[in-house]
mmCIF file of C-alpha atoms in Angstrom:
data_model
loop_
_atom_site.group_PDB
_atom_site.id
_atom_site.type_symbol
_atom_site.label_atom_id
_atom_site.label_comp_id
_atom_site.label_asym_id
_atom_site.label_seq_id
_atom_site.Cartn_x
_atom_site.Cartn_y
_atom_site.Cartn_z
ATOM 1 C CA UNK A 695 3.421 -37.418 30.485
ATOM 2 C CA UNK A 696 2.892 -34.697 28.016
ATOM 3 C CA UNK A 697 -0.217 -34.681 26.330
ATOM 4 C CA UNK A 698 -0.154 -35.473 22.651
ATOM 5 C CA UNK A 699 -1.364 -32.645 20.442
ATOM 6 C CA UNK A 700 -4.308 -33.685 18.241
ATOM 7 C CA UNK A 701 -3.600 -33.446 14.599
ATOM 8 C CA UNK A 702 -6.439 -32.209 12.789
ATOM 9 C CA UNK A 703 -6.991 -33.688 9.226
ATOM 10 C CA UNK A 704 -8.267 -31.499 6.499
ATOM 11 C CA UNK A 705 -11.553 -32.851 5.285
ATOM 12 C CA UNK A 706 -12.472 -32.830 1.742
ATOM 13 C CA UNK A 707 -15.221 -30.290 2.513
ATOM 14 C CA UNK A 708 -12.879 -27.886 4.166
ATOM 15 C CA UNK A 709 -10.415 -28.216 1.085
ATOM 16 C CA UNK A 710 -13.200 -27.398 -1.282
ATOM 17 C CA UNK A 711 -14.531 -24.584 0.734
ATOM 18 C CA UNK A 712 -11.012 -23.093 0.862
ATOM 19 C CA UNK A 713 -10.355 -23.428 -2.865
ATOM 20 C CA UNK A 714 -14.015 -21.870 -3.698
ATOM 21 C CA UNK A 715 -12.814 -18.738 -1.352
ATOM 22 C CA UNK A 716 -9.471 -18.468 -3.296
ATOM 23 C CA UNK A 717 -11.329 -19.004 -6.463
ATOM 24 C CA UNK A 718 -13.561 -16.023 -5.800
ATOM 25 C CA UNK A 719 -10.792 -13.868 -4.470
ATOM 26 C CA UNK A 720 -8.298 -14.258 -7.470
ATOM 27 C CA UNK A 721 -10.489 -15.232 -10.529
ATOM 28 C CA UNK A 722 -11.083 -11.375 -11.651
ATOM 29 C CA UNK A 723 -7.047 -11.263 -11.273
ATOM 30 C CA UNK A 724 -6.649 -14.338 -13.503
ATOM 31 C CA UNK A 725 -9.524 -12.876 -16.281
ATOM 32 C CA UNK A 726 -7.227 -9.596 -16.419
ATOM 33 C CA UNK A 727 -4.228 -11.579 -17.210
ATOM 34 C CA UNK A 728 -5.984 -13.938 -19.522
ATOM 35 C CA UNK A 729 -7.417 -11.213 -21.693
ATOM 36 C CA UNK A 730 -4.363 -9.200 -21.814
ATOM 37 C CA UNK A 731 -3.263 -11.967 -24.387
ATOM 38 C CA UNK A 732 -6.571 -11.448 -26.227
ATOM 39 C CA UNK A 733 -6.424 -10.758 -30.166
ATOM 40 C CA UNK A 734 -9.954 -8.790 -29.811
ATOM 41 C CA UNK A 735 -9.871 -5.050 -29.453
ATOM 42 C CA UNK A 736 -13.500 -5.202 -28.038
ATOM 43 C CA UNK A 737 -12.070 -7.296 -25.318
ATOM 44 C CA UNK A 738 -15.398 -8.743 -24.432
ATOM 45 C CA UNK A 739 -14.611 -12.499 -25.618
ATOM 46 C CA UNK A 740 -11.546 -14.277 -25.974
ATOM 47 C CA UNK A 741 -10.883 -14.889 -29.522
ATOM 48 C CA UNK A 742 -7.217 -15.767 -29.763
ATOM 49 C CA UNK A 743 -3.749 -15.607 -28.244
ATOM 50 C CA UNK A 744 -0.979 -12.764 -28.863
ATOM 51 C CA UNK A 745 1.596 -10.621 -27.385
ATOM 52 C CA UNK A 746 1.008 -7.619 -29.243
ATOM 53 C CA UNK A 747 -0.805 -5.800 -26.749
ATOM 54 C CA UNK A 748 2.509 -5.669 -24.386
ATOM 55 C CA UNK A 749 4.281 -4.020 -27.495
ATOM 56 C CA UNK A 750 1.625 -1.628 -28.120
ATOM 57 C CA UNK A 751 1.147 -0.695 -24.424
ATOM 58 C CA UNK A 752 4.211 1.362 -24.751
ATOM 59 C CA UNK A 753 2.967 3.261 -27.742
ATOM 60 C CA UNK A 754 0.086 4.607 -25.711
ATOM 61 C CA UNK A 755 1.410 7.931 -24.338
ATOM 62 C CA UNK A 756 -1.384 8.870 -22.501
ATOM 63 C CA UNK A 757 -1.495 5.336 -20.739
ATOM 64 C CA UNK A 758 2.085 5.166 -20.056
ATOM 65 C CA UNK A 759 2.238 8.884 -18.708
ATOM 66 C CA UNK A 760 -0.613 7.993 -16.188
ATOM 67 C CA UNK A 761 1.405 5.196 -15.027
ATOM 68 C CA UNK A 762 4.347 7.203 -14.597
ATOM 69 C CA UNK A 763 2.357 9.841 -12.610
ATOM 70 C CA UNK A 764 0.944 6.693 -10.489
ATOM 71 C CA UNK A 765 4.540 5.523 -9.761
ATOM 72 C CA UNK A 766 5.691 9.131 -8.812
ATOM 73 C CA UNK A 767 2.827 9.803 -6.405
ATOM 74 C CA UNK A 768 2.715 6.384 -4.809
ATOM 75 C CA UNK A 769 6.517 6.330 -4.393
ATOM 76 C CA UNK A 770 6.565 9.946 -2.860
ATOM 77 C CA UNK A 771 3.758 9.398 -0.768
ATOM 78 C CA UNK A 772 4.683 6.192 0.692
ATOM 79 C CA UNK A 773 8.151 7.524 1.544
ATOM 80 C CA UNK A 774 6.801 10.624 3.316
ATOM 81 C CA UNK A 775 4.157 8.425 4.964
ATOM 82 C CA UNK A 776 6.827 5.971 6.268
ATOM 83 C CA UNK A 777 8.927 8.935 7.800
ATOM 84 C CA UNK A 778 6.160 10.949 9.276
ATOM 85 C CA UNK A 779 4.356 7.840 10.455
ATOM 86 C CA UNK A 780 7.252 6.343 12.139
ATOM 87 C CA UNK A 781 8.224 9.518 13.747
ATOM 88 C CA UNK A 782 4.654 10.150 14.761
ATOM 89 C CA UNK A 783 4.325 6.498 16.345
ATOM 90 C CA UNK A 784 7.734 7.000 18.162
ATOM 91 C CA UNK A 785 6.570 10.301 19.506
ATOM 92 C CA UNK A 786 3.092 9.000 20.828
ATOM 93 C CA UNK A 787 4.958 5.927 22.284
ATOM 94 C CA UNK A 788 7.730 7.665 24.267
ATOM 95 C CA UNK A 789 6.409 10.921 25.181
ATOM 96 C CA UNK A 790 3.442 11.996 27.602
ATOM 97 C CA UNK A 791 1.797 15.435 26.888
ATOM 98 C CA UNK A 792 -1.429 17.087 27.007
ATOM 99 C CA UNK A 793 -4.322 16.107 24.543
ATOM 100 C CA UNK A 794 -2.278 12.816 23.787
ATOM 101 C CA UNK A 795 -5.377 10.763 23.907
ATOM 102 C CA UNK A 796 -7.186 13.372 21.562
ATOM 103 C CA UNK A 797 -4.337 13.378 18.995
ATOM 104 C CA UNK A 798 -4.157 9.501 18.993
ATOM 105 C CA UNK A 799 -7.817 9.240 18.387
ATOM 106 C CA UNK A 800 -7.734 11.830 15.573
ATOM 107 C CA UNK A 801 -5.278 9.754 13.767
ATOM 108 C CA UNK A 802 -8.158 7.401 13.010
ATOM 109 C CA UNK A 803 -10.344 10.003 11.318
ATOM 110 C CA UNK A 804 -9.055 9.751 7.674
ATOM 111 C CA UNK A 805 -9.430 5.858 8.116
ATOM 112 C CA UNK A 806 -12.983 6.100 9.449
ATOM 113 C CA UNK A 807 -14.931 8.850 7.692
ATOM 114 C CA UNK A 808 -15.992 7.961 4.166
ATOM 115 C CA UNK A 809 -13.512 8.829 1.409
ATOM 116 C CA UNK A 810 -15.788 10.916 -0.276
ATOM 117 C CA UNK A 811 -16.401 13.263 2.372
ATOM 118 C CA UNK A 812 -12.411 13.198 3.016
ATOM 119 C CA UNK A 813 -11.732 14.147 -0.643
ATOM 120 C CA UNK A 814 -14.264 16.994 -0.560
ATOM 121 C CA UNK A 815 -12.693 18.175 2.613
ATOM 122 C CA UNK A 816 -9.204 18.310 0.979
ATOM 123 C CA UNK A 817 -10.473 20.012 -1.993
ATOM 124 C CA UNK A 818 -12.152 22.975 -0.068
ATOM 125 C CA UNK A 819 -9.074 23.039 1.974
ATOM 126 C CA UNK A 820 -6.740 23.756 -1.210
ATOM 127 C CA UNK A 821 -9.305 25.773 -2.845
ATOM 128 C CA UNK A 822 -9.540 28.087 0.258
ATOM 129 C CA UNK A 823 -5.807 28.504 -0.014
ATOM 130 C CA UNK A 824 -5.690 29.324 -3.725
ATOM 131 C CA UNK A 825 -3.789 26.289 -4.320
ATOM 132 C CA UNK A 826 -3.984 24.752 -7.763
ATOM 133 C CA UNK A 827 -4.532 21.262 -8.007
ATOM 134 C CA UNK A 828 -1.210 19.481 -9.420
ATOM 135 C CA UNK A 829 1.222 16.721 -8.671
ATOM 136 C CA UNK A 830 1.955 18.220 -5.337
ATOM 137 C CA UNK A 831 -1.721 18.607 -4.009
ATOM 138 C CA UNK A 832 -2.184 14.866 -5.164
ATOM 139 C CA UNK A 833 1.005 13.783 -3.084
ATOM 140 C CA UNK A 834 -0.220 15.514 -0.146
ATOM 141 C CA UNK A 835 -3.547 13.975 -0.114
ATOM 142 C CA UNK A 836 -2.142 10.481 -0.527
ATOM 143 C CA UNK A 837 0.084 11.128 2.530
ATOM 144 C CA UNK A 838 -2.834 12.438 4.420
ATOM 145 C CA UNK A 839 -4.678 9.182 4.172
ATOM 146 C CA UNK A 840 -1.743 6.788 3.966
ATOM 147 C CA UNK A 841 -0.004 8.061 6.848
ATOM 148 C CA UNK A 842 -2.287 6.849 9.826
ATOM 149 C CA UNK A 843 -1.884 3.348 8.543
ATOM 150 C CA UNK A 844 1.724 3.537 9.054
ATOM 151 C CA UNK A 845 1.350 4.818 12.484
ATOM 152 C CA UNK A 846 -0.946 2.094 13.506
ATOM 153 C CA UNK A 847 1.334 -0.764 12.287
ATOM 154 C CA UNK A 848 4.364 0.852 13.946
ATOM 155 C CA UNK A 849 2.564 1.175 17.086
ATOM 156 C CA UNK A 850 1.687 -2.183 17.179
ATOM 157 C CA UNK A 851 5.052 -3.081 16.726
ATOM 158 C CA UNK A 852 6.152 -0.795 19.637
ATOM 159 C CA UNK A 853 3.636 -2.485 22.134
ATOM 160 C CA UNK A 854 5.973 -5.342 22.384
ATOM 161 C CA UNK A 855 9.025 -3.299 22.409
ATOM 162 C CA UNK A 856 11.648 -3.786 25.551
ATOM 163 C CA UNK A 857 12.719 -0.389 26.451
ATOM 164 C CA UNK A 858 15.567 -1.801 28.598
ATOM 165 C CA UNK A 859 17.469 -2.430 25.279
ATOM 166 C CA UNK A 860 17.433 0.970 24.518
ATOM 167 C CA UNK A 861 18.760 1.857 28.118
ATOM 168 C CA UNK A 862 21.520 -0.542 27.710
ATOM 169 C CA UNK A 863 22.681 1.067 24.443
ATOM 170 C CA UNK A 864 22.779 4.358 26.021
ATOM 171 C CA UNK A 865 24.607 3.138 29.114
ATOM 172 C CA UNK A 866 27.305 1.891 26.652
ATOM 173 C CA UNK A 867 27.861 5.416 25.222
ATOM 174 C CA UNK A 868 25.262 5.489 22.333
ATOM 175 C CA UNK A 869 23.602 8.941 21.897
ATOM 176 C CA UNK A 870 19.990 9.353 20.771
ATOM 177 C CA UNK A 871 20.526 9.145 17.182
ATOM 178 C CA UNK A 872 22.892 6.161 17.295
ATOM 179 C CA UNK A 873 20.441 4.348 19.533
ATOM 180 C CA UNK A 874 17.544 4.996 17.223
ATOM 181 C CA UNK A 875 19.565 4.016 14.271
ATOM 182 C CA UNK A 876 21.366 0.895 15.389
ATOM 183 C CA UNK A 877 18.740 -0.438 18.055
ATOM 184 C CA UNK A 878 15.208 1.023 18.059
ATOM 185 C CA UNK A 879 14.631 1.289 14.005
ATOM 186 C CA UNK A 880 16.067 -2.570 13.447
ATOM 187 C CA UNK A 881 13.592 -3.708 16.205
ATOM 188 C CA UNK A 882 10.528 -1.787 14.624
ATOM 189 C CA UNK A 883 11.553 -2.291 10.950
ATOM 190 C CA UNK A 884 9.286 -5.012 10.305
ATOM 191 C CA UNK A 885 6.458 -2.822 11.358
ATOM 192 C CA UNK A 886 7.779 0.106 9.236
ATOM 193 C CA UNK A 887 7.821 -2.260 6.181
ATOM 194 C CA UNK A 888 4.145 -3.317 6.763
ATOM 195 C CA UNK A 889 2.898 0.075 7.194
ATOM 196 C CA UNK A 890 4.773 1.191 4.023
ATOM 197 C CA UNK A 891 3.147 -1.671 2.007
ATOM 198 C CA UNK A 892 -0.045 -0.531 3.188
ATOM 199 C CA UNK A 893 0.553 3.090 2.241
ATOM 200 C CA UNK A 894 1.961 1.989 -0.985
ATOM 201 C CA UNK A 895 -1.151 -0.165 -1.814
ATOM 202 C CA UNK A 896 -3.679 2.629 -0.710
ATOM 203 C CA UNK A 897 -1.889 5.008 -2.941
ATOM 204 C CA UNK A 898 -1.648 2.947 -6.087
ATOM 205 C CA UNK A 899 -5.480 1.998 -6.109
ATOM 206 C CA UNK A 900 -6.948 5.235 -5.041
ATOM 207 C CA UNK A 901 -9.417 6.763 -7.174
ATOM 208 C CA UNK A 902 -11.967 9.009 -5.212
ATOM 209 C CA UNK A 903 -9.342 11.129 -3.534
ATOM 210 C CA UNK A 904 -7.238 11.404 -6.597
ATOM 211 C CA UNK A 905 -10.204 12.332 -8.646
ATOM 212 C CA UNK A 906 -10.586 15.623 -6.462
ATOM 213 C CA UNK A 907 -7.171 16.676 -5.966
ATOM 214 C CA UNK A 908 -5.496 15.833 -8.973
ATOM 215 C CA UNK A 909 -4.465 18.484 -11.760
ATOM 216 C CA UNK A 910 -5.009 18.291 -15.568
ATOM 217 C CA UNK A 911 -1.495 16.842 -15.972
ATOM 218 C CA UNK A 912 -1.344 14.774 -12.895
ATOM 219 C CA UNK A 913 -3.994 11.967 -14.074
ATOM 220 C CA UNK A 914 -2.923 8.738 -12.535
ATOM 221 C CA UNK A 915 -3.679 5.292 -13.969
ATOM 222 C CA UNK A 916 -6.825 4.542 -11.885
ATOM 223 C CA UNK A 917 -8.362 8.120 -13.017
ATOM 224 C CA UNK A 918 -7.252 7.028 -16.739
ATOM 225 C CA UNK A 919 -8.929 3.748 -16.591
ATOM 226 C CA UNK A 920 -12.026 5.196 -15.113
ATOM 227 C CA UNK A 921 -12.353 7.690 -18.007
ATOM 228 C CA UNK A 922 -11.809 4.564 -20.547
ATOM 229 C CA UNK A 923 -14.623 2.509 -18.884
ATOM 230 C CA UNK A 924 -17.530 4.120 -20.760
ATOM 231 C CA UNK A 925 -15.678 3.544 -24.238
ATOM 232 C CA UNK A 926 -14.333 0.090 -23.122
ATOM 233 C CA UNK A 927 -11.001 -0.974 -21.807
ATOM 234 C CA UNK A 928 -8.400 -1.863 -24.347
ATOM 235 C CA UNK A 929 -6.332 -4.907 -23.993
ATOM 236 C CA UNK A 930 -3.047 -2.837 -23.564
ATOM 237 C CA UNK A 931 -4.802 -1.689 -20.094
ATOM 238 C CA UNK A 932 -4.757 -5.489 -19.130
ATOM 239 C CA UNK A 933 -1.381 -5.918 -20.237
ATOM 240 C CA UNK A 934 -0.048 -3.042 -18.181
ATOM 241 C CA UNK A 935 -2.224 -4.272 -15.299
ATOM 242 C CA UNK A 936 -0.742 -7.555 -15.532
ATOM 243 C CA UNK A 937 2.802 -6.273 -15.347
ATOM 244 C CA UNK A 938 1.811 -4.352 -12.395
ATOM 245 C CA UNK A 939 0.443 -7.338 -10.693
ATOM 246 C CA UNK A 940 3.795 -9.080 -11.248
ATOM 247 C CA UNK A 941 5.687 -6.210 -9.860
ATOM 248 C CA UNK A 942 3.473 -6.111 -6.877
ATOM 249 C CA UNK A 943 3.981 -9.900 -6.241
ATOM 250 C CA UNK A 944 7.481 -9.171 -6.350
ATOM 251 C CA UNK A 945 7.628 -6.329 -3.992
ATOM 252 C CA UNK A 946 5.460 -8.337 -1.543
ATOM 253 C CA UNK A 947 7.688 -11.347 -1.605
ATOM 254 C CA UNK A 948 10.781 -9.169 -1.289
ATOM 255 C CA UNK A 949 9.249 -7.438 1.813
ATOM 256 C CA UNK A 950 8.593 -10.864 3.299
ATOM 257 C CA UNK A 951 11.843 -12.156 2.869
ATOM 258 C CA UNK A 952 13.283 -8.974 4.667
ATOM 259 C CA UNK A 953 10.916 -9.392 7.502
ATOM 260 C CA UNK A 954 11.678 -13.038 8.064
ATOM 261 C CA UNK A 955 15.528 -12.423 8.040
ATOM 262 C CA UNK A 956 14.901 -9.358 10.582
ATOM 263 C CA UNK A 957 12.761 -11.476 12.831
ATOM 264 C CA UNK A 958 15.386 -14.267 12.597
ATOM 265 C CA UNK A 959 18.171 -11.688 13.601
ATOM 266 C CA UNK A 960 15.904 -10.429 16.538
#
């Protein structure tokens, strides 16, 4: 006789506890969204409802330019981090060479060390090479601290990878590139997407590293908002933040849907 699985019932206390946790996590986001419709310019108390700030948001050239810079840096650094991180993870997984453990451990350094120390190290590095701070240095810096997250997620995916599938493809006449493109990449693609999402998130909200490696014309949105804090954040910033939140949710749902479909195929 099969043992019947015990079905756990949610107690009212557990439901209340879960609701309080979600309220603690998402209440600041709801406040930002709510105040994007505030009629008050001071944005301290909610005085009335309006959509005007969503129109004025596009009139703020400095704000929109910083948003464009953020999208460019995040997009470029995410693509480069995914490519370099995926290749690095595959190389660490497939090949054996000297100092492999040392190199594998060094990948965790950008994650473990304080962000301020990492940012100062990058500043000293660029300065010692007489490289002026610009969009290029900012992208390089973001790739440096984002790439290890891609390596970790892809290596976790490779941990359960069956090498016999690649061997079967090679036996059927596929070369190395075709085997990678048609067999290996689809198998590890959910890990690649997860690593890309982590890299994108890290790049979008970075402040410390961007502060030390950005040029005068490559100010990102987090740096722009940081500079506005002393005078007060205007509601058009909340409007732009609301649109970014919606865009992030759309990207997250899309990536989850893609991962689900890939898991079914595999």
